[in-house]
CSV table of C-alpha atoms and ligand atoms in Angstrom, one decimal:
chain,number,residue,atom,x,y,z
A,1273,MET,CA,27.0,-16.0,-16.7
A,1274,THR,CA,27.0,-18.2,-19.7
A,1275,LYS,CA,27.0,-17.2,-23.2
A,1276,GLU,CA,23.4,-18.3,-23.7
A,1277,LYS,CA,21.9,-16.2,-20.8
A,1278,ILE,CA,23.9,-13.1,-22.0
A,1279,SER,CA,22.4,-13.5,-25.3
A,1280,ILE,CA,18.9,-13.7,-24.3
A,1281,LEU,CA,19.1,-10.8,-21.8
A,1282,ASN,CA,20.5,-8.9,-24.4
A,1283,THR,CA,17.7,-9.7,-26.8
A,1284,LEU,CA,15.2,-8.7,-23.8
A,1285,ASP,CA,16.8,-5.5,-23.3
A,1286,THR,CA,16.7,-4.8,-27.0
A,1287,GLN,CA,13.0,-5.7,-27.2
A,1288,ALA,CA,12.1,-3.5,-24.3
A,1289,TRP,CA,14.0,-0.1,-25.7
A,1290,GLU,CA,12.2,-1.2,-29.2
A,1291,LEU,CA,8.9,-1.1,-27.2
A,1292,LEU,CA,10.1,2.2,-25.7
A,1293,GLU,CA,10.8,3.8,-28.9
A,1294,LYS,CA,7.3,2.6,-30.4
A,1295,SER,CA,5.5,4.2,-27.4
A,1296,ILE,CA,6.8,7.9,-28.0
A,1297,ILE,CA,3.9,10.2,-29.1
A,1298,TYR,CA,4.6,13.0,-31.4
A,1299,TYR,CA,3.0,16.2,-31.7
A,1300,LYS,CA,3.3,18.7,-34.3
A,1301,GLY,CA,6.2,16.5,-35.8
A,1302,TYR,CA,8.1,16.5,-32.4
A,1303,PRO,CA,8.4,13.7,-29.5
A,1304,ILE,CA,6.4,15.0,-26.6
A,1305,GLY,CA,5.8,12.1,-24.1
A,1306,THR,CA,4.9,8.1,-24.4
A,1307,ILE,CA,1.5,6.5,-24.4
A,1308,THR,CA,0.4,4.3,-21.7
A,1309,VAL,CA,0.4,1.2,-23.9
A,1310,CYS,CA,3.0,0.5,-26.4
A,1311,ASP,CA,1.3,-1.7,-28.5
A,1312,GLN,CA,-1.1,-0.1,-30.6
A,1313,THR,CA,-2.9,-2.9,-31.6
A,1314,GLN,CA,-4.9,-3.0,-28.1
A,1315,SER,CA,-7.3,-0.2,-27.6
A,1316,GLY,CA,-9.7,1.2,-24.9
A,1317,LEU,CA,-10.1,3.8,-22.5
A,1318,ASN,CA,-7.0,6.2,-22.2
A,1319,PHE,CA,-4.6,4.0,-24.1
A,1320,ASP,CA,-3.7,6.7,-26.3
A,1321,HIS,CA,-3.1,9.2,-23.4
A,1322,CYS,CA,0.0,10.1,-22.1
A,1323,PHE,CA,-0.2,10.1,-18.2
A,1324,ILE,CA,2.3,12.2,-16.2
A,1325,ARG,CA,3.2,9.7,-13.6
A,1326,ASP,CA,3.5,7.2,-16.3
A,1327,PHE,CA,5.8,9.0,-18.3
A,1328,VAL,CA,8.1,9.6,-15.2
A,1329,PRO,CA,10.2,6.5,-16.2
A,1330,SER,CA,10.2,6.8,-19.8
A,1331,ALA,CA,11.8,10.4,-19.1
A,1332,LEU,CA,14.6,9.4,-16.9
A,1333,LEU,CA,15.6,6.9,-19.3
A,1334,PHE,CA,15.7,9.5,-22.0
A,1335,LEU,CA,17.7,11.8,-20.1
A,1336,MET,CA,20.3,9.2,-19.0
A,1337,LYS,CA,20.6,8.3,-22.8
A,1338,GLY,CA,20.6,11.8,-23.9
A,1339,ARG,CA,17.6,12.2,-25.5
A,1340,HIS,CA,16.7,15.5,-23.9
A,1341,ASP,CA,14.4,16.9,-26.5
A,1342,ILE,CA,11.6,14.5,-25.4
A,1343,VAL,CA,11.6,15.5,-21.8
A,1344,ARG,CA,12.3,19.3,-22.6
A,1345,ASN,CA,9.1,19.2,-25.1
A,1346,PHE,CA,7.1,17.4,-22.2
A,1347,LEU,CA,7.8,19.7,-19.8
A,1348,GLU,CA,7.0,22.6,-22.3
A,1349,GLU,CA,3.6,21.6,-23.3
A,1350,THR,CA,2.7,20.4,-19.7
A,1351,LEU,CA,3.5,23.6,-18.5
A,1352,LYS,CA,1.1,25.2,-21.1
A,1353,LEU,CA,-1.7,23.1,-19.9
A,1354,GLN,CA,-1.2,24.4,-16.4
A,1355,PRO,CA,-4.1,26.7,-15.6
A,1356,LYS,CA,-2.8,30.3,-15.0
A,1357,LYS,CA,-5.9,31.8,-13.3
A,1358,ASN,CA,-8.7,30.3,-10.9
A,1359,GLN,CA,-12.1,30.3,-12.7
A,1360,PHE,CA,-14.1,30.1,-9.5
A,1361,ASP,CA,-16.1,27.3,-11.3
A,1362,ALA,CA,-16.5,24.2,-9.5
A,1363,TYR,CA,-15.9,22.1,-12.3
A,1364,THR,CA,-12.5,23.8,-13.8
A,1365,PRO,CA,-9.4,22.8,-12.5
A,1366,CYS,CA,-7.8,25.2,-10.1
A,1367,LYS,CA,-4.8,27.2,-10.7
A,1368,GLY,CA,-1.4,25.6,-10.7
A,1369,LEU,CA,-2.6,22.0,-11.4
A,1370,ILE,CA,-0.9,19.8,-13.8
A,1371,PRO,CA,-3.2,17.2,-15.9
A,1372,ALA,CA,-3.4,13.5,-15.0
A,1373,SER,CA,-2.9,12.9,-18.8
A,1374,PHE,CA,-3.0,14.5,-22.2
A,1375,LYS,CA,-3.5,13.2,-25.9
A,1376,VAL,CA,-3.1,14.7,-29.2
A,1377,VAL,CA,-6.0,15.6,-31.1
A,1378,SER,CA,-6.1,16.2,-34.7
A,1379,ILE,CA,-8.8,18.4,-36.2
A,1380,ASP,CA,-9.0,19.5,-39.9
A,1381,GLY,CA,-5.3,18.4,-39.7
A,1382,GLU,CA,-4.5,20.9,-37.1
A,1383,GLU,CA,-3.0,19.1,-33.9
A,1384,SER,CA,-3.9,20.2,-30.1
A,1385,LEU,CA,-3.4,18.7,-26.9
A,1386,GLU,CA,-6.4,17.8,-24.9
A,1387,ALA,CA,-5.8,17.7,-21.1
A,1388,ASP,CA,-7.6,15.2,-18.5
A,1389,PHE,CA,-7.5,17.1,-15.0
A,1390,GLY,CA,-9.7,13.9,-13.8
A,1391,GLU,CA,-12.9,15.6,-14.9
A,1392,LYS,CA,-13.1,12.9,-17.5
A,1393,ALA,CA,-11.4,10.2,-15.3
A,1394,ILE,CA,-13.1,7.2,-14.1
A,1395,ALA,CA,-14.8,8.6,-10.8
A,1396,ARG,CA,-13.7,12.0,-11.5
A,1397,VAL,CA,-10.5,11.7,-9.2
A,1398,THR,CA,-8.0,14.7,-9.2
A,1399,PRO,CA,-4.4,13.9,-9.9
A,1400,VAL,CA,-2.5,15.7,-7.0
A,1401,ASP,CA,0.6,13.6,-7.6
A,1402,SER,CA,1.1,14.9,-11.3
A,1403,CYS,CA,2.1,18.5,-10.3
A,1404,LEU,CA,4.7,17.1,-7.8
A,1405,TRP,CA,5.8,14.7,-10.4
A,1406,TRP,CA,6.2,17.5,-12.8
A,1407,ILE,CA,8.6,19.5,-10.7
A,1408,ILE,CA,10.9,16.4,-9.5
A,1409,LEU,CA,11.0,15.5,-13.4
A,1410,LEU,CA,12.0,19.3,-14.3
A,1411,HIS,CA,14.7,18.9,-11.3
A,1412,ALA,CA,16.0,15.8,-12.8
A,1413,TYR,CA,16.4,17.7,-16.3
A,1414,VAL,CA,18.2,20.3,-15.2
A,1415,LYS,CA,20.4,18.0,-13.3
A,1416,ALA,CA,20.9,15.9,-16.3
A,1417,THR,CA,21.5,18.5,-19.0
A,1418,LYS,CA,23.2,21.1,-16.4
A,1419,ASP,CA,20.8,23.8,-18.3
A,1420,VAL,CA,19.8,25.9,-15.3
A,1421,LYS,CA,18.6,28.5,-17.7
A,1422,PHE,CA,15.7,26.5,-19.0
A,1423,ALA,CA,14.2,26.5,-15.5
A,1424,MET,CA,15.1,30.3,-15.0
A,1425,GLN,CA,12.9,31.0,-17.8
A,1426,PRO,CA,9.7,33.0,-16.2
A,1427,GLN,CA,7.1,30.7,-17.2
A,1428,PHE,CA,9.0,27.9,-15.7
A,1429,GLN,CA,9.6,29.9,-12.5
A,1430,GLN,CA,6.0,31.0,-12.4
A,1431,GLY,CA,4.8,27.3,-13.3
A,1432,ILE,CA,6.6,26.0,-9.9
A,1433,ILE,CA,5.3,29.2,-7.8
A,1434,LEU,CA,1.8,28.1,-9.0
A,1435,ILE,CA,2.3,24.3,-7.8
A,1436,MET,CA,3.9,25.7,-4.7
A,1437,GLU,CA,1.1,28.1,-3.9
A,1438,LEU,CA,-1.5,25.3,-4.1
A,1439,CYS,CA,0.2,23.2,-2.4
A,1440,LEU,CA,1.2,25.5,0.4
A,1441,ALA,CA,-1.9,27.3,0.8
A,1442,THR,CA,-3.2,27.5,4.2
A,1443,ARG,CA,-6.3,25.5,4.6
A,1444,PHE,CA,-8.7,24.2,7.3
A,1445,ASP,CA,-6.3,21.9,8.7
A,1446,MET,CA,-3.2,22.2,10.7
A,1447,ASN,CA,-0.8,19.9,9.7
A,1448,PRO,CA,2.6,19.7,7.6
A,1449,MET,CA,1.3,17.3,5.2
A,1450,LEU,CA,-1.0,17.6,2.0
A,1451,LEU,CA,-4.9,16.8,2.8
A,1452,VAL,CA,-6.2,14.9,-0.5
A,1453,PRO,CA,-9.2,13.2,-1.8
A,1454,ASP,CA,-9.1,9.3,-2.7
A,1455,GLY,CA,-7.4,8.5,-5.7
A,1456,ALA,CA,-5.1,11.5,-6.0
A,1457,CYS,CA,-2.1,9.2,-6.9
A,1458,MET,CA,-0.8,6.0,-8.7
A,1459,ILE,CA,-4.0,4.4,-6.8
A,1460,TYR,CA,-6.1,6.1,-8.9
A,1461,ARG,CA,-9.5,4.7,-7.8
A,1462,ARG,CA,-11.1,4.3,-4.3
A,1463,MET,CA,-9.1,2.4,-1.8
A,1464,GLY,CA,-9.3,4.2,1.7
A,1465,ILE,CA,-6.6,6.3,1.2
A,1466,TYR,CA,-7.7,9.8,1.6
A,1467,GLY,CA,-6.8,12.2,4.0
A,1468,TYR,CA,-3.0,11.8,4.4
A,1469,PRO,CA,-1.8,9.5,2.2
A,1470,LEU,CA,2.3,8.4,2.4
A,1471,GLU,CA,2.5,8.2,-1.4
A,1472,ILE,CA,1.6,11.8,-1.7
A,1473,GLN,CA,3.5,12.9,1.3
A,1474,SER,CA,6.8,11.5,-0.1
A,1475,LEU,CA,6.4,13.0,-3.5
A,1476,PHE,CA,5.2,16.3,-1.8
A,1477,TYR,CA,8.8,16.2,0.1
A,1478,GLY,CA,10.7,15.4,-3.3
A,1479,ALA,CA,8.9,18.5,-5.2
A,1480,LEU,CA,9.8,20.8,-2.1
A,1481,ARG,CA,13.4,19.6,-2.1
A,1482,ALA,CA,13.3,20.1,-5.9
A,1483,SER,CA,11.6,23.8,-5.8
A,1484,ARG,CA,13.7,24.8,-3.4
A,1485,LYS,CA,16.8,24.1,-5.7
A,1486,LEU,CA,14.6,25.4,-8.9
A,1487,LEU,CA,13.4,28.5,-7.4
A,1488,ILE,CA,16.4,30.7,-8.8
A,1489,CYS,CA,15.2,34.1,-9.9
A,1490,ALA,CA,14.7,37.2,-7.4
A,1491,GLY,CA,11.1,38.0,-6.0
A,1492,ASN,CA,10.5,34.4,-5.3
A,1493,GLU,CA,12.0,34.9,-1.6
A,1494,GLU,CA,8.4,34.6,0.0
A,1495,VAL,CA,7.9,31.0,-1.4
A,1496,VAL,CA,11.3,30.2,-0.6
A,1497,THR,CA,10.8,30.8,2.9
A,1498,ALA,CA,7.7,29.3,2.7
A,1499,ILE,CA,9.1,25.8,1.7
A,1500,ASP,CA,12.3,26.2,4.1
A,1501,ASN,CA,9.5,26.5,7.0
A,1502,ARG,CA,7.8,23.5,5.8
A,1503,LEU,CA,10.5,21.0,4.8
A,1504,PRO,CA,11.4,20.0,8.5
A,1505,LEU,CA,8.1,20.4,9.7
A,1506,LEU,CA,6.8,17.7,7.2
A,1507,ARG,CA,9.8,15.5,7.5
A,1508,ASP,CA,9.9,15.5,11.2
A,1509,HIS,CA,6.4,14.7,11.3
A,1510,ILE,CA,6.3,11.7,9.0
A,1511,ARG,CA,9.6,10.2,10.9
A,1512,HIS,CA,7.6,10.4,14.0
A,1513,HIS,CA,4.0,9.8,13.6
A,1514,TYR,CA,4.1,7.7,10.4
A,1515,TRP,CA,7.0,5.3,11.7
A,1516,ILE,CA,6.2,1.8,12.7
A,1517,ASP,CA,8.5,-0.8,14.2
A,1518,MET,CA,8.6,-2.9,17.0
A,1519,LYS,CA,9.5,-0.1,19.4
A,1520,SER,CA,6.9,2.4,18.2
A,1521,LEU,CA,4.1,-0.8,18.1
A,1522,ASN,CA,5.0,-1.2,22.0
A,1523,ILE,CA,4.4,2.5,22.6
A,1524,ILE,CA,1.0,2.6,20.3
A,1525,TYR,CA,-0.2,-0.3,21.9
A,1526,ARG,CA,-0.2,1.1,25.1
A,1527,PHE,CA,-1.5,4.5,23.9
A,1528,LYS,CA,-4.0,6.2,26.1
A,1529,SER,CA,-6.8,7.7,24.2
A,1530,GLU,CA,-9.0,11.1,24.6
A,1531,GLU,CA,-5.9,13.1,25.4
A,1532,TYR,CA,-6.4,16.9,25.1
A,1533,GLY,CA,-3.9,19.5,24.9
A,1534,HIS,CA,-0.4,20.2,24.1
A,1535,THR,CA,1.2,17.1,26.2
A,1536,ALA,CA,-0.9,14.3,24.5
A,1537,VAL,CA,1.2,11.4,23.8
A,1538,ASN,CA,-1.3,10.3,21.3
A,1539,PRO,CA,-2.0,13.6,19.7
A,1540,PHE,CA,-4.4,11.8,16.9
A,1541,ASN,CA,-6.3,9.7,19.4
A,1542,ILE,CA,-5.4,6.6,17.6
A,1543,TYR,CA,-7.6,4.1,19.3
A,1544,PRO,CA,-4.9,0.7,20.1
A,1545,ASP,CA,-8.1,-1.8,19.4
A,1546,SER,CA,-7.7,-0.5,15.8
A,1547,ILE,CA,-4.3,-1.9,15.1
A,1548,PRO,CA,-4.1,-5.6,14.3
A,1549,TYR,CA,-1.2,-6.0,16.8
A,1550,ALA,CA,-1.3,-10.2,16.6
A,1551,ASP,CA,-0.4,-10.0,13.1
A,1552,LEU,CA,2.1,-6.9,13.0
A,1553,SER,CA,3.9,-8.1,15.9
A,1554,VAL,CA,4.6,-11.5,14.3
A,1555,TRP,CA,5.2,-9.7,10.6
A,1556,LEU,CA,7.8,-7.2,11.8
A,1557,PRO,CA,11.3,-8.3,11.8
A,1558,LYS,CA,13.3,-7.2,15.0
A,1559,HIS,CA,15.2,-4.7,12.7
A,1560,GLY,CA,12.6,-3.8,10.4
A,1561,GLY,CA,10.0,-1.2,10.2
A,1562,TYR,CA,8.2,1.1,7.5
A,1563,LEU,CA,6.2,4.3,7.5
A,1564,ALA,CA,2.5,3.8,7.9
A,1565,GLY,CA,0.0,4.2,4.8
A,1566,ASN,CA,-1.8,7.1,6.6
A,1567,VAL,CA,-2.3,9.1,9.7
A,1568,GLY,CA,-5.4,11.0,10.4
A,1569,PRO,CA,-7.5,11.5,13.3
A,1570,SER,CA,-8.2,8.2,15.0
A,1571,GLN,CA,-6.6,6.6,12.1
A,1572,LEU,CA,-3.3,4.9,11.8
A,1573,ASP,CA,-3.4,3.0,8.5
A,1574,VAL,CA,-0.9,0.2,9.0
A,1575,ARG,CA,-0.8,-1.3,5.3
A,1576,PHE,CA,2.5,-1.2,3.9
A,1577,PHE,CA,2.5,1.1,0.6
A,1578,SER,CA,5.4,0.5,-1.5
A,1579,LEU,CA,6.0,3.9,-3.7
A,1580,GLY,CA,5.5,5.8,-0.4
A,1581,ASN,CA,8.0,3.9,1.4
A,1582,LEU,CA,10.5,3.8,-1.5
A,1583,MET,CA,10.2,7.2,-2.6
A,1584,ALA,CA,10.6,8.4,1.2
A,1585,ILE,CA,14.2,6.6,1.2
A,1586,ILE,CA,15.1,8.1,-2.5
A,1587,CYS,CA,14.3,11.4,-1.2
A,1588,SER,CA,15.7,11.2,2.3
A,1589,LEU,CA,12.4,11.5,3.9
A,1590,THR,CA,13.2,8.8,6.2
A,1591,ASN,CA,16.8,9.1,8.1
A,1592,GLU,CA,19.5,6.4,7.3
A,1593,ARG,CA,18.6,4.1,10.1
A,1594,GLN,CA,14.7,4.1,8.8
A,1595,SER,CA,15.9,3.7,5.4
A,1596,GLN,CA,17.7,0.7,6.2
A,1597,ALA,CA,15.0,-0.6,8.4
A,1598,ILE,CA,12.3,-0.6,5.3
A,1599,MET,CA,15.0,-2.4,3.2
A,1600,ASN,CA,15.5,-5.1,6.1
A,1601,LEU,CA,11.7,-5.2,6.1
A,1602,ILE,CA,11.4,-5.9,2.4
A,1603,GLU,CA,14.3,-8.5,2.5
A,1604,GLU,CA,12.7,-10.3,5.6
A,1605,GLN,CA,9.2,-10.2,3.9
A,1606,TRP,CA,10.3,-11.1,0.6
A,1607,ASP,CA,7.7,-13.5,-0.1
A,1608,ASP,CA,4.8,-11.1,1.1
A,1609,LEU,CA,6.1,-7.9,-0.6
A,1610,VAL,CA,7.8,-9.3,-3.7
A,1611,GLY,CA,7.3,-12.8,-4.1
A,1612,GLU,CA,7.2,-13.8,-7.9
A,1613,MET,CA,7.0,-10.1,-9.2
A,1614,PRO,CA,8.3,-7.1,-7.8
A,1615,MET,CA,6.5,-5.6,-6.1
A,1616,LYS,CA,3.4,-5.4,-4.5
A,1617,ILE,CA,1.8,-1.8,-4.2
A,1618,CYS,CA,0.5,-2.4,-0.8
A,1619,PHE,CA,0.2,-5.2,1.9
A,1620,PRO,CA,-2.0,-6.7,3.1
A,1621,ALA,CA,-4.8,-6.5,0.8
A,1622,LEU,CA,-8.0,-5.2,1.8
A,1623,GLU,CA,-10.6,-8.5,2.6
A,1624,LYS,CA,-14.2,-9.2,3.2
A,1625,GLU,CA,-16.1,-6.4,4.8
A,1626,GLU,CA,-13.4,-4.0,4.6
A,1627,TYR,CA,-12.7,-4.6,0.9
A,1628,LYS,CA,-16.5,-3.9,0.8
A,1629,ILE,CA,-16.4,-0.5,2.7
A,1630,PHE,CA,-13.1,0.9,1.6
A,1631,THR,CA,-13.3,0.1,-2.3
A,1632,GLY,CA,-17.4,0.4,-2.6
A,1633,CYS,CA,-17.3,-3.2,-4.0
A,1634,ASP,CA,-15.0,-2.4,-6.8
A,1635,PRO,CA,-14.5,-5.7,-9.0
A,1636,LYS,CA,-11.4,-4.3,-10.3
A,1637,ASN,CA,-10.0,-4.3,-6.6
A,1638,ILE,CA,-10.9,-7.5,-5.3
A,1639,ALA,CA,-8.4,-8.7,-2.5
A,1640,TRP,CA,-4.7,-9.3,-4.1
A,1641,SER,CA,-5.6,-7.8,-7.5
A,1642,TYR,CA,-4.9,-4.4,-8.9
A,1643,HIS,CA,-4.4,-1.8,-6.2
A,1644,ASN,CA,-5.4,-3.9,-3.4
A,1645,GLY,CA,-2.6,-5.8,-3.1
A,1646,GLY,CA,-1.7,-6.5,-6.7
A,1647,SER,CA,2.2,-6.9,-7.8
A,1648,TRP,CA,3.0,-3.8,-10.2
A,1649,PRO,CA,6.6,-4.2,-12.1
A,1650,VAL,CA,6.8,-0.3,-12.5
A,1651,LEU,CA,7.7,-0.4,-8.6
A,1652,LEU,CA,10.9,-2.3,-9.6
A,1653,TRP,CA,12.8,0.7,-10.4
A,1654,PHE,CA,11.5,2.7,-7.2
A,1655,LEU,CA,12.9,-0.8,-5.5
A,1656,ALA,CA,16.2,-0.6,-7.1
A,1657,ALA,CA,16.5,2.9,-6.7
A,1658,ALA,CA,15.9,2.6,-2.9
A,1659,ALA,CA,18.4,-0.4,-2.8
A,1660,GLN,CA,21.3,1.7,-4.7
A,1661,LYS,CA,20.7,4.6,-2.3
A,1662,THR,CA,20.8,2.1,0.9
A,1663,GLY,CA,23.6,0.3,-0.4
A,1664,ARG,CA,21.6,-3.0,-0.6
A,1665,THR,CA,22.7,-4.0,-3.9
A,1666,ASN,CA,21.8,-7.5,-3.5
A,1667,ILE,CA,18.0,-6.4,-3.2
A,1668,SER,CA,18.1,-4.7,-6.7
A,1669,ASN,CA,19.8,-7.8,-8.3
A,1670,ARG,CA,17.4,-10.1,-6.7
A,1671,ALA,CA,14.4,-8.1,-7.9
A,1672,ILE,CA,15.7,-7.8,-11.6
A,1673,GLU,CA,16.4,-11.4,-11.9
A,1674,ILE,CA,12.6,-12.3,-10.9
A,1675,ALA,CA,11.4,-9.8,-13.2
A,1676,GLN,CA,13.3,-10.4,-16.0
A,1677,ALA,CA,12.7,-14.1,-16.0
A,1678,ARG,CA,8.8,-13.2,-16.8
A,1679,LEU,CA,8.1,-9.8,-18.1
A,1680,SER,CA,8.8,-10.6,-21.6
A,1681,GLU,CA,6.9,-14.1,-22.0
A,1682,ASP,CA,4.0,-12.4,-20.2
A,1683,GLU,CA,4.0,-9.5,-22.6
A,1684,TRP,CA,4.7,-6.9,-20.2
A,1685,PRO,CA,1.6,-7.1,-18.2
A,1686,GLU,CA,0.3,-3.6,-16.4
A,1687,TYR,CA,0.2,-5.8,-13.0
A,1688,TYR,CA,-0.3,-9.0,-11.7
A,1689,ASP,CA,-2.5,-10.8,-9.2
A,1690,SER,CA,-2.6,-13.2,-6.1
A,1691,THR,CA,-0.7,-13.3,-2.6
A,1692,SER,CA,2.7,-14.0,-4.4
A,1693,GLY,CA,2.0,-12.1,-7.6
A,1694,SER,CA,2.1,-15.4,-9.7
A,1695,LEU,CA,-1.0,-14.5,-11.8
A,1696,ILE,CA,-1.1,-12.2,-14.8
A,1697,GLY,CA,-3.6,-9.4,-13.7
A,1698,LYS,CA,-7.2,-10.2,-14.6
A,1699,ASP,CA,-7.8,-7.0,-16.6
A,1700,ALA,CA,-4.0,-6.1,-17.0
A,1701,ARG,CA,-3.0,-4.2,-20.1
A,1702,ARG,CA,-0.4,-5.9,-22.0
A,1703,TYR,CA,2.5,-4.0,-23.3
A,1704,GLN,CA,1.9,-1.3,-20.6
A,1705,THR,CA,5.1,1.2,-21.3
A,1706,TRP,CA,5.5,1.8,-17.4
A,1707,THR,CA,6.0,-1.8,-17.0
A,1708,VAL,CA,8.9,-1.9,-19.9
A,1709,THR,CA,10.4,1.4,-18.7
A,1710,GLY,CA,10.2,0.2,-14.9
A,1711,PHE,CA,12.3,-2.6,-16.0
A,1712,LEU,CA,14.8,-0.7,-18.2
A,1713,LEU,CA,15.2,1.9,-15.4
A,1714,ALA,CA,16.0,-0.5,-12.7
A,1715,LYS,CA,18.6,-2.1,-15.0
A,1716,GLU,CA,20.2,1.3,-15.7
A,1717,LEU,CA,20.2,2.3,-11.9
A,1718,VAL,CA,22.2,-0.6,-10.9
A,1719,ARG,CA,24.8,-0.7,-14.1
A,1720,ASN,CA,25.1,3.0,-13.4
A,1721,PRO,CA,24.3,4.1,-9.7
A,1722,GLU,CA,25.5,7.9,-10.3
A,1723,TYR,CA,22.2,8.0,-12.1
A,1724,LEU,CA,20.5,8.1,-8.9
A,1725,ASP,CA,21.2,11.5,-8.6
A,1726,LEU,CA,18.8,12.5,-11.1
A,1727,ILE,CA,16.1,11.3,-8.4
A,1728,SER,CA,17.6,11.5,-5.3
A,1729,PHE,CA,18.1,14.1,-2.8
A,1730,GLY,CA,20.5,13.8,0.3
A,1731,GLU,CA,19.2,15.0,3.8
A,1732,PHE,CA,17.6,18.6,3.9
A,1733,ASP,CA,20.1,21.0,5.7
A,1734,THR,CA,18.6,24.4,6.6
A,1735,GLU,CA,21.8,25.8,6.6
A,1736,LYS,CA,22.9,25.2,3.2
A,1737,ASN,CA,22.1,27.4,0.4
A,1738,ASP,CA,20.4,24.4,-1.5
A,1739,ARG,CA,20.0,26.4,-5.1
A,1740,PHE,CA,20.6,25.4,-8.4
A,1741,CYS,CA,22.8,28.5,-9.0
A,1742,ASP,CA,26.0,26.7,-8.0
A,1743,LEU,CA,26.0,24.3,-11.2
B,1270,GLC,C1,-4.2,3.2,-13.6
B,1270,GLC,C2,-3.4,3.4,-12.2
B,1270,GLC,C3,-2.7,4.8,-12.7
B,1270,GLC,C4,-1.9,4.6,-14.0
B,1270,GLC,C5,-2.8,4.4,-15.4
B,1270,GLC,C6,-2.4,4.5,-16.6
B,1270,GLC,O1,-5.2,4.2,-13.7
B,1270,GLC,O2,-4.1,3.4,-11.6
B,1270,GLC,O3,-1.8,4.7,-11.8
B,1270,GLC,O4,-1.5,5.8,-14.2
B,1270,GLC,O5,-3.5,3.7,-15.1
B,1270,GLC,O6,-1.8,3.5,-16.6
């Protein structure tokens, strides 16, 4: 690398770190999170909020840099926002939920936190992912600080238990996955992902793994047993029923339908005609594969969703062979999945009638824009983490090169549009914090692969006492 290039890259990193610094929110004089957009000259809907999911890459960076206080304050304050009782009022958030976002409000000089559990959000969508991310982050905090006592405090053990009880409660359906409404995760608008979307299942698996380690105190045995029961069921279900490669496609292609009883080969009654075989059989590389976006009654959503697939690798929800196959697919279908900005939130986009029906004619989610096939730079860190985990460092390096050639000049947009990701998103915010932190985090993970430990899990072993007490 030339001296000139090194100096440009250093300036870029310095700018990004400065932006992150500017995004820190203070509450009663203490840093507690980061704002969605780090350029205070922009204003608009929830710009002054700290979103739980958006804070995750900031938090991981703070942990890596030894700035534990911010993450600690964040975990403590968000835990206080978690409802501890059910009000049995349909309009009040239920026990255990963690808000989508919060902001600092000041009345007569007295500061307090105002949370949004989706009751104020556009379309009133429920943030199911927040409570899962919260546990994953608490786990990362304990790993980084080795402060097991922090998680052992009664209010933290109770917080985890409430989330686990909410997620593991028996419901109407008999499936190991979490059944959720539309817009329950990063895709925070209607996109036809209600049911059992992959992103939620991957985060659920990560949160179960983290809870298993964090529930240390006596008296929690019942929940720990429930987690131990659920983990292998969820893992095996996803590995089997969500997996798509040439081999499984061949089986699905010849599925019989209307099967009844326990011996059914096609238990979800997927009608082969609903699968775009012609396109998929050309698109899928011989050694590639991925997890489907959603599997439900007569539904196999074959769209590729990046966050869910990458997080599945990071948390070992997929087995080693499947993880490698996902990375093979990304490498071989690079133009479709990465193109000019890592990386597409999902592929392909919904078009024409499908777009109208699934999104409700949402003008923000037209084909190849925003959540509907747009490219989100924040996904760079998930890609880098998955690449490091699978030993495919060429993929992370290549992706970082692409991102760093554009992000700063384009003023760190929230997302990009078009089939290749070449256009800055139509309604994209500039100086989006998780665009900045996604970039910085990807670089840190490549520079210091040991940081991957904060967020990743190995294969689940029922025999092993998977608890933090051994730290
Ligand atoms: C959008 C995204 C959501 C994100 C929020 C704040 O609503 O869909 O995932 O958390 O913006 O950046």
